[in-house]
Amino acid sequence: MDQDSHCTAERELLEAVSRITTSSTTNPSDKEENQPKADISCQVKKENPEKDDMQDSSATPSPNSSMTTKELQEYWRNEKRQCKQIKLLFEIPSTRIVEHHLSKYVMYKIIILQTGSFDSNKSVIERRYSDFEKLHRNLLEEFSEEMEDVTFPKKALTGNFTEEIINERKLAFKDYLRFLYSMKYIRRSKKFIDFLTRPELQEAYGCLRGGQYTKALEILVEVIGLQERLTRWNPVAVVPTLCAIVVCHKDLENPASAFEYGEKALSRLHVHTSHRYYMPLLETMITLAYELGKDFLSLQEKLEEWKKKKDPIRVFTLKELAVREYVR
């Protein structure tokens, strides 16, 4: 593309941005009159982000004439992302029969995908009938009204391991999970989130306590993606898992990876400095930054500032906190 064509393209982008910016200051009723239905739908979602659990994003800069073509393109990509509805899709493609001592049961393989964009990091978990049954019982206690029309496959006295019954339950459990996820208060409930993540987290923390850091790390990295999808509305919820990953990497002598996950955890705590993980995480990050030759003075300043505001109390180390998670 020659220079004149490049300038023309950039000018057209700037003019388009200018027109949209100008239209945003017009009377709301006029804006609705002239706006296509798709745009109105997108605007409603942006005004009510919690309604559909849309992806959280930092505020984008207002488009202006000082932005380059590349910056303008990035701006529009961010705008499109804000309008994109993010939801999870549940599939149960297969099962396996487990025989353990005197017991026999069916494990259902659940694949959880994120819709609205290409999701290369699908989550895979396994649950048995009794796990679903326990979830249903717990949800009925808290959401009896919402669960009024939810059907749950009954346990048969015989034939539980026939191909016909197993296939019926595969479809029933898939519809069951989709229905639960469609209700905001249920999909945000601790009981629903625990059903999808707690068994794996318990196993991971058990490995961590036993010094099996490689195995613990493998499970934690697998589950953190699902946790983030399920708690998009509450980013602080994944801090303990992120910190456990920091501990594993640190003990496996991977300081760069430990620091990377520590930064992710700190970014979620910047307005939650009273969180129990905040000070131990800062102390660990200072040690890692010093080891890696990174700026540790700014972290040290935050730590000193925190100590001035808080009364001196017994504070656990990051590892001590991590090994206390999910203790039965």
Tab-separated table of C-alpha atoms in Angstrom:
chain	number	residue	atom	x	y	z
A	1	MET	CA	0.000	0.000	0.000
A	2	ASP	CA	1.488	3.417	-0.986
A	3	GLN	CA	1.691	6.325	1.445
A	4	ASP	CA	-1.394	8.145	0.052
A	5	SER	CA	-3.536	5.013	0.342
A	6	HIS	CA	-2.286	4.411	3.885
A	7	CYS	CA	-3.129	7.988	4.896
A	8	THR	CA	-6.579	7.697	3.286
A	9	ALA	CA	-7.306	4.468	5.176
A	10	GLU	CA	-6.191	6.026	8.443
A	11	ARG	CA	-8.270	9.139	7.793
A	12	GLU	CA	-11.364	7.004	7.102
A	13	LEU	CA	-10.862	5.142	10.380
A	14	LEU	CA	-10.513	8.389	12.286
A	15	GLU	CA	-13.638	9.812	10.642
A	16	ALA	CA	-15.589	6.667	11.582
A	17	VAL	CA	-14.458	6.917	15.182
A	18	SER	CA	-15.315	10.620	15.228
A	19	ARG	CA	-18.840	9.949	13.938
A	20	ILE	CA	-19.488	7.308	16.637
A	21	THR	CA	-18.004	9.504	19.349
A	22	THR	CA	-20.215	12.402	18.229
A	23	SER	CA	-23.308	10.217	18.054
A	24	SER	CA	-22.748	9.104	21.660
A	25	THR	CA	-23.464	12.653	22.813
A	26	THR	CA	-26.820	12.869	21.044
A	27	ASN	CA	-30.185	12.450	22.695
A	28	PRO	CA	-30.683	8.829	23.850
A	29	SER	CA	-34.044	8.578	22.124
A	30	ASP	CA	-32.536	9.741	18.823
A	31	LYS	CA	-29.724	7.256	19.240
A	32	GLU	CA	-32.146	4.369	19.759
A	33	GLU	CA	-34.181	5.444	16.747
A	34	ASN	CA	-31.222	5.344	14.389
A	35	GLN	CA	-29.316	2.470	15.925
A	36	PRO	CA	-29.599	-1.047	14.427
A	37	LYS	CA	-31.095	-3.702	16.707
A	38	ALA	CA	-27.810	-5.567	16.982
A	39	ASP	CA	-26.077	-2.451	18.267
A	40	ILE	CA	-28.817	-1.818	20.808
A	41	SER	CA	-28.488	-5.365	22.088
A	42	CYS	CA	-24.770	-4.916	22.448
A	43	GLN	CA	-25.230	-1.629	24.306
A	44	VAL	CA	-27.650	-3.189	26.777
A	45	LYS	CA	-25.129	-5.884	27.567
A	46	LYS	CA	-22.423	-3.327	28.168
A	47	GLU	CA	-24.675	-1.379	30.524
A	48	ASN	CA	-25.575	-4.552	32.426
A	49	PRO	CA	-22.420	-6.672	32.355
A	50	GLU	CA	-23.436	-8.829	35.318
A	51	LYS	CA	-26.649	-9.899	33.658
A	52	ASP	CA	-24.916	-12.269	31.268
A	53	ASP	CA	-21.591	-12.714	33.096
A	54	MET	CA	-19.753	-11.024	30.267
A	55	GLN	CA	-15.996	-10.945	30.219
A	56	ASP	CA	-14.518	-8.329	32.528
A	57	SER	CA	-12.166	-5.908	30.830
A	58	SER	CA	-10.341	-2.752	31.772
A	59	ALA	CA	-11.675	0.531	30.507
A	60	THR	CA	-10.581	1.250	26.937
A	61	PRO	CA	-9.318	4.703	25.994
A	62	SER	CA	-11.627	7.080	24.203
A	63	PRO	CA	-10.825	7.109	20.468
A	64	ASN	CA	-9.243	10.354	19.333
A	65	SER	CA	-7.293	11.770	16.438
A	66	SER	CA	-3.926	11.119	18.097
A	67	MET	CA	-4.357	7.352	17.866
A	68	THR	CA	-2.478	5.472	15.167
A	69	THR	CA	-4.157	3.058	12.772
A	70	LYS	CA	-2.850	0.102	14.777
A	71	GLU	CA	-4.158	1.598	18.028
A	72	LEU	CA	-7.567	2.226	16.448
A	73	GLN	CA	-7.782	-1.350	15.224
A	74	GLU	CA	-6.911	-2.611	18.707
A	75	TYR	CA	-9.536	-0.264	20.162
A	76	TRP	CA	-12.254	-1.778	17.974
A	77	ARG	CA	-11.127	-5.295	18.808
A	78	ASN	CA	-11.528	-4.468	22.511
A	79	GLU	CA	-14.959	-2.960	21.855
A	80	LYS	CA	-16.078	-6.139	20.108
A	81	ARG	CA	-14.823	-8.247	22.983
A	82	GLN	CA	-16.882	-6.217	25.464
A	83	CYS	CA	-20.017	-6.878	23.425
A	84	LYS	CA	-19.347	-10.606	23.149
A	85	GLN	CA	-21.369	-12.756	25.500
A	86	ILE	CA	-19.274	-15.313	27.379
A	87	LYS	CA	-20.887	-18.550	28.493
A	88	LEU	CA	-19.887	-22.118	29.200
A	89	LEU	CA	-20.975	-25.182	27.286
A	90	PHE	CA	-21.175	-28.620	28.923
A	91	GLU	CA	-20.713	-31.864	27.008
A	92	ILE	CA	-20.598	-35.469	28.265
A	93	PRO	CA	-19.082	-37.436	25.386
A	94	SER	CA	-18.160	-40.663	27.157
A	95	THR	CA	-18.275	-42.725	30.323
A	96	ARG	CA	-16.297	-45.509	31.971
A	97	ILE	CA	-17.271	-48.178	34.473
A	98	VAL	CA	-15.091	-48.351	37.574
A	99	GLU	CA	-14.857	-51.454	39.761
A	100	HIS	CA	-13.173	-50.758	43.063
A	101	HIS	CA	-13.074	-53.509	45.707
A	102	LEU	CA	-16.750	-54.216	46.417
A	103	SER	CA	-18.131	-51.122	44.651
A	104	LYS	CA	-18.951	-50.500	41.017
A	105	TYR	CA	-19.980	-47.193	39.482
A	106	VAL	CA	-20.036	-45.148	36.283
A	107	MET	CA	-17.763	-42.120	35.788
A	108	TYR	CA	-19.107	-39.451	33.427
A	109	LYS	CA	-16.535	-37.448	31.469
A	110	ILE	CA	-17.564	-33.776	31.411
A	111	ILE	CA	-15.981	-31.368	28.932
A	112	ILE	CA	-16.471	-27.667	29.664
A	113	LEU	CA	-15.926	-25.191	26.837
A	114	GLN	CA	-16.200	-21.428	26.626
A	115	THR	CA	-18.507	-20.140	23.899
A	116	GLY	CA	-18.263	-16.768	22.181
A	117	SER	CA	-14.637	-17.310	21.162
A	118	PHE	CA	-12.257	-20.111	20.254
A	119	ASP	CA	-11.473	-21.932	23.469
A	120	SER	CA	-8.326	-24.010	23.121
A	121	ASN	CA	-8.118	-24.636	26.887
A	122	LYS	CA	-11.113	-26.856	27.450
A	123	SER	CA	-11.559	-28.298	30.916
A	124	VAL	CA	-12.128	-32.017	31.429
A	125	ILE	CA	-13.415	-33.504	34.688
A	126	GLU	CA	-15.076	-36.746	35.765
A	127	ARG	CA	-18.009	-37.178	38.130
A	128	ARG	CA	-20.128	-40.139	39.201
A	129	TYR	CA	-23.877	-40.402	39.776
A	130	SER	CA	-23.521	-39.898	43.540
A	131	ASP	CA	-21.633	-36.608	42.925
A	132	PHE	CA	-24.512	-35.284	40.828
A	133	GLU	CA	-26.988	-36.557	43.431
A	134	LYS	CA	-25.147	-34.733	46.229
A	135	LEU	CA	-25.044	-31.508	44.178
A	136	HIS	CA	-28.779	-31.745	43.527
A	137	ARG	CA	-29.553	-32.308	47.203
A	138	ASN	CA	-27.359	-29.362	48.269
A	139	LEU	CA	-28.877	-27.012	45.698
A	140	LEU	CA	-32.406	-27.963	46.750
A	141	GLU	CA	-31.590	-26.799	50.278
A	142	GLU	CA	-30.546	-23.330	49.103
A	143	PHE	CA	-32.509	-22.819	45.874
A	144	SER	CA	-35.717	-24.756	46.377
A	145	GLU	CA	-37.778	-22.295	44.335
A	146	GLU	CA	-35.321	-22.088	41.432
A	147	MET	CA	-34.948	-25.898	41.405
A	148	GLU	CA	-38.689	-26.510	41.428
A	149	ASP	CA	-38.889	-27.532	37.760
A	150	VAL	CA	-35.491	-29.241	37.545
A	151	THR	CA	-35.724	-32.962	36.893
A	152	PHE	CA	-33.042	-35.319	38.124
A	153	PRO	CA	-32.542	-38.868	36.784
A	154	LYS	CA	-33.598	-41.354	39.418
A	155	LYS	CA	-31.377	-44.244	40.436
A	156	ALA	CA	-32.690	-47.573	39.186
A	157	LEU	CA	-32.685	-50.673	41.365
A	158	THR	CA	-31.321	-52.740	38.474
A	159	GLY	CA	-29.829	-52.047	35.055
A	160	ASN	CA	-27.674	-49.092	36.113
A	161	PHE	CA	-24.788	-50.360	33.989
A	162	THR	CA	-26.655	-51.106	30.770
A	163	GLU	CA	-25.679	-49.075	27.717
A	164	GLU	CA	-29.235	-47.740	27.391
A	165	ILE	CA	-29.398	-46.371	30.976
A	166	ILE	CA	-25.882	-44.897	30.772
A	167	ASN	CA	-26.660	-43.098	27.494
A	168	GLU	CA	-29.916	-41.747	28.919
A	169	ARG	CA	-28.080	-40.365	31.937
A	170	LYS	CA	-25.357	-38.819	29.767
A	171	LEU	CA	-27.987	-36.726	28.008
A	172	ALA	CA	-29.871	-36.026	31.235
A	173	PHE	CA	-26.763	-34.821	33.104
A	174	LYS	CA	-25.709	-32.644	30.163
A	175	ASP	CA	-29.112	-30.926	30.119
A	176	TYR	CA	-29.033	-30.734	33.922
A	177	LEU	CA	-25.708	-28.846	33.987
A	178	ARG	CA	-26.781	-26.526	31.188
A	179	PHE	CA	-29.997	-25.710	33.016
A	180	LEU	CA	-28.193	-25.010	36.298
A	181	TYR	CA	-25.674	-22.781	34.550
A	182	SER	CA	-28.488	-20.807	32.898
A	183	MET	CA	-29.559	-19.519	36.340
A	184	LYS	CA	-27.247	-16.767	37.571
A	185	TYR	CA	-27.613	-17.347	41.302
A	186	ILE	CA	-26.937	-21.057	40.939
A	187	ARG	CA	-23.943	-20.789	38.602
A	188	ARG	CA	-22.410	-18.272	41.009
A	189	SER	CA	-23.103	-20.371	44.086
A	190	LYS	CA	-20.251	-21.990	45.977
A	191	LYS	CA	-21.993	-25.364	45.810
A	192	PHE	CA	-22.121	-25.378	42.011
A	193	ILE	CA	-18.539	-24.135	41.638
A	194	ASP	CA	-17.302	-26.668	44.213
A	195	PHE	CA	-18.960	-29.488	42.292
A	196	LEU	CA	-16.914	-28.580	39.216
A	197	THR	CA	-13.578	-27.799	40.894
A	198	ARG	CA	-13.286	-29.045	44.486
A	199	PRO	CA	-12.303	-32.716	43.881
A	200	GLU	CA	-9.386	-31.681	41.653
A	201	LEU	CA	-8.307	-28.934	44.053
A	202	GLN	CA	-8.419	-31.327	47.003
A	203	GLU	CA	-6.192	-33.749	45.099
A	204	ALA	CA	-3.781	-30.972	44.095
A	205	TYR	CA	-3.432	-29.601	47.624
A	206	GLY	CA	-2.981	-33.126	48.952
A	207	CYS	CA	-0.050	-33.550	46.540
A	208	LEU	CA	1.335	-30.159	47.591
A	209	ARG	CA	1.224	-31.121	51.278
A	210	GLY	CA	2.966	-34.369	50.409
A	211	GLY	CA	5.783	-32.578	48.574
A	212	GLN	CA	4.610	-33.839	45.156
A	213	TYR	CA	4.958	-30.394	43.594
A	214	THR	CA	5.115	-31.531	39.963
A	215	LYS	CA	1.851	-33.487	40.255
A	216	ALA	CA	0.193	-30.693	42.251
A	217	LEU	CA	1.262	-28.126	39.664
A	218	GLU	CA	-0.096	-30.224	36.806
A	219	ILE	CA	-3.546	-30.373	38.422
A	220	LEU	CA	-3.576	-26.721	39.554
A	221	VAL	CA	-2.676	-25.394	36.098
A	222	GLU	CA	-5.452	-27.553	34.649
A	223	VAL	CA	-8.103	-26.338	37.108
A	224	ILE	CA	-7.189	-22.618	37.243
A	225	GLY	CA	-8.636	-22.008	33.769
A	226	LEU	CA	-11.990	-23.478	34.775
A	227	GLN	CA	-11.961	-21.560	38.058
A	228	GLU	CA	-11.388	-18.298	36.204
A	229	ARG	CA	-14.283	-19.018	33.846
A	230	LEU	CA	-16.635	-19.870	36.692
A	231	THR	CA	-15.685	-16.889	38.888
A	232	ARG	CA	-15.276	-14.233	36.196
A	233	TRP	CA	-17.437	-11.908	38.287
A	234	ASN	CA	-15.166	-12.402	41.335
A	235	PRO	CA	-11.472	-12.451	40.273
A	236	VAL	CA	-10.237	-12.628	43.890
A	237	ALA	CA	-11.678	-16.156	44.169
A	238	VAL	CA	-8.764	-17.655	42.219
A	239	VAL	CA	-6.034	-16.031	44.355
A	240	PRO	CA	-5.459	-19.118	46.590
A	241	THR	CA	-4.995	-21.329	43.527
A	242	LEU	CA	-2.646	-18.841	41.872
A	243	CYS	CA	-0.619	-18.668	45.085
A	244	ALA	CA	-0.464	-22.463	45.324
A	245	ILE	CA	0.973	-22.468	41.794
A	246	VAL	CA	3.543	-19.887	42.938
A	247	VAL	CA	4.536	-22.154	45.838
A	248	CYS	CA	4.919	-25.179	43.536
A	249	HIS	CA	7.034	-23.311	40.990
A	250	LYS	CA	9.176	-21.818	43.761
A	251	ASP	CA	9.852	-25.192	45.375
A	252	LEU	CA	10.594	-26.675	41.944
A	253	GLU	CA	13.132	-23.852	41.483
A	254	ASN	CA	11.253	-22.161	38.644
A	255	PRO	CA	11.445	-18.551	39.944
A	256	ALA	CA	10.456	-16.920	36.634
A	257	SER	CA	7.213	-18.944	36.413
A	258	ALA	CA	6.541	-18.390	40.118
A	259	PHE	CA	6.932	-14.635	39.636
A	260	GLU	CA	4.616	-14.673	36.602
A	261	TYR	CA	1.773	-16.298	38.531
A	262	GLY	CA	2.514	-14.112	41.550
A	263	GLU	CA	1.964	-11.017	39.414
A	264	LYS	CA	-1.410	-12.398	38.325
A	265	ALA	CA	-2.389	-12.936	41.953
A	266	LEU	CA	-1.209	-9.466	43.015
A	267	SER	CA	-3.175	-7.824	40.189
A	268	ARG	CA	-6.344	-9.323	41.673
A	269	LEU	CA	-5.502	-8.049	45.157
A	270	HIS	CA	-4.535	-4.446	44.385
A	271	VAL	CA	-7.786	-3.187	45.938
A	272	HIS	CA	-8.043	-6.036	48.455
A	273	THR	CA	-4.982	-5.417	50.614
A	274	SER	CA	-6.741	-6.844	53.679
A	275	HIS	CA	-6.911	-10.266	52.032
A	276	ARG	CA	-5.091	-12.962	54.024
A	277	TYR	CA	-2.842	-13.766	51.057
A	278	TYR	CA	-1.753	-10.187	50.362
A	279	MET	CA	1.196	-9.784	52.769
A	280	PRO	CA	2.584	-13.350	52.384
A	281	LEU	CA	2.371	-12.958	48.612
A	282	LEU	CA	4.213	-9.610	48.731
A	283	GLU	CA	6.986	-11.150	50.839
A	284	THR	CA	7.367	-14.025	48.394
A	285	MET	CA	7.343	-11.679	45.390
A	286	ILE	CA	10.107	-9.549	46.955
A	287	THR	CA	12.274	-12.652	47.358
A	288	LEU	CA	11.578	-13.762	43.783
A	289	ALA	CA	12.162	-10.295	42.323
A	290	TYR	CA	15.520	-10.036	44.105
A	291	GLU	CA	16.503	-13.489	42.833
A	292	LEU	CA	15.521	-12.611	39.253
A	293	GLY	CA	17.138	-9.184	39.293
A	294	LYS	CA	13.790	-7.414	38.963
A	295	ASP	CA	12.553	-4.274	40.709
A	296	PHE	CA	11.795	-5.322	44.275
A	297	LEU	CA	11.875	-1.852	45.834
A	298	SER	CA	8.339	-0.977	44.732
A	299	LEU	CA	7.116	-4.248	46.231
A	300	GLN	CA	9.040	-3.505	49.416
A	301	GLU	CA	7.376	-0.078	49.628
A	302	LYS	CA	3.933	-1.697	49.342
A	303	LEU	CA	4.840	-4.121	52.108
A	304	GLU	CA	6.063	-1.349	54.432
A	305	GLU	CA	2.946	0.686	53.678
A	306	TRP	CA	0.770	-2.324	54.535
A	307	LYS	CA	2.620	-2.885	57.828
A	308	LYS	CA	2.074	0.737	58.879
A	309	LYS	CA	-1.672	0.415	58.401
A	310	LYS	CA	-2.071	-2.945	60.126
A	311	ASP	CA	-1.541	-3.982	63.721
A	312	PRO	CA	1.327	-6.449	64.138
A	313	ILE	CA	-0.224	-9.903	63.987
A	314	ARG	CA	0.949	-13.433	63.335
A	315	VAL	CA	1.148	-13.795	59.565
A	316	PHE	CA	1.669	-17.142	57.853
A	317	THR	CA	4.071	-17.591	54.974
A	318	LEU	CA	2.621	-18.200	51.531
A	319	LYS	CA	3.453	-21.891	51.728
A	320	GLU	CA	1.925	-22.222	55.199
A	321	LEU	CA	-1.296	-20.707	53.892
A	322	ALA	CA	-1.303	-22.958	50.836
A	323	VAL	CA	-0.953	-26.216	52.775
A	324	ARG	CA	-3.927	-25.235	54.939
A	325	GLU	CA	-6.307	-25.008	51.992
A	326	TYR	CA	-8.778	-27.849	51.464
A	327	VAL	CA	-7.803	-29.672	54.648
A	328	ARG	CA	-10.662	-32.026	55.405
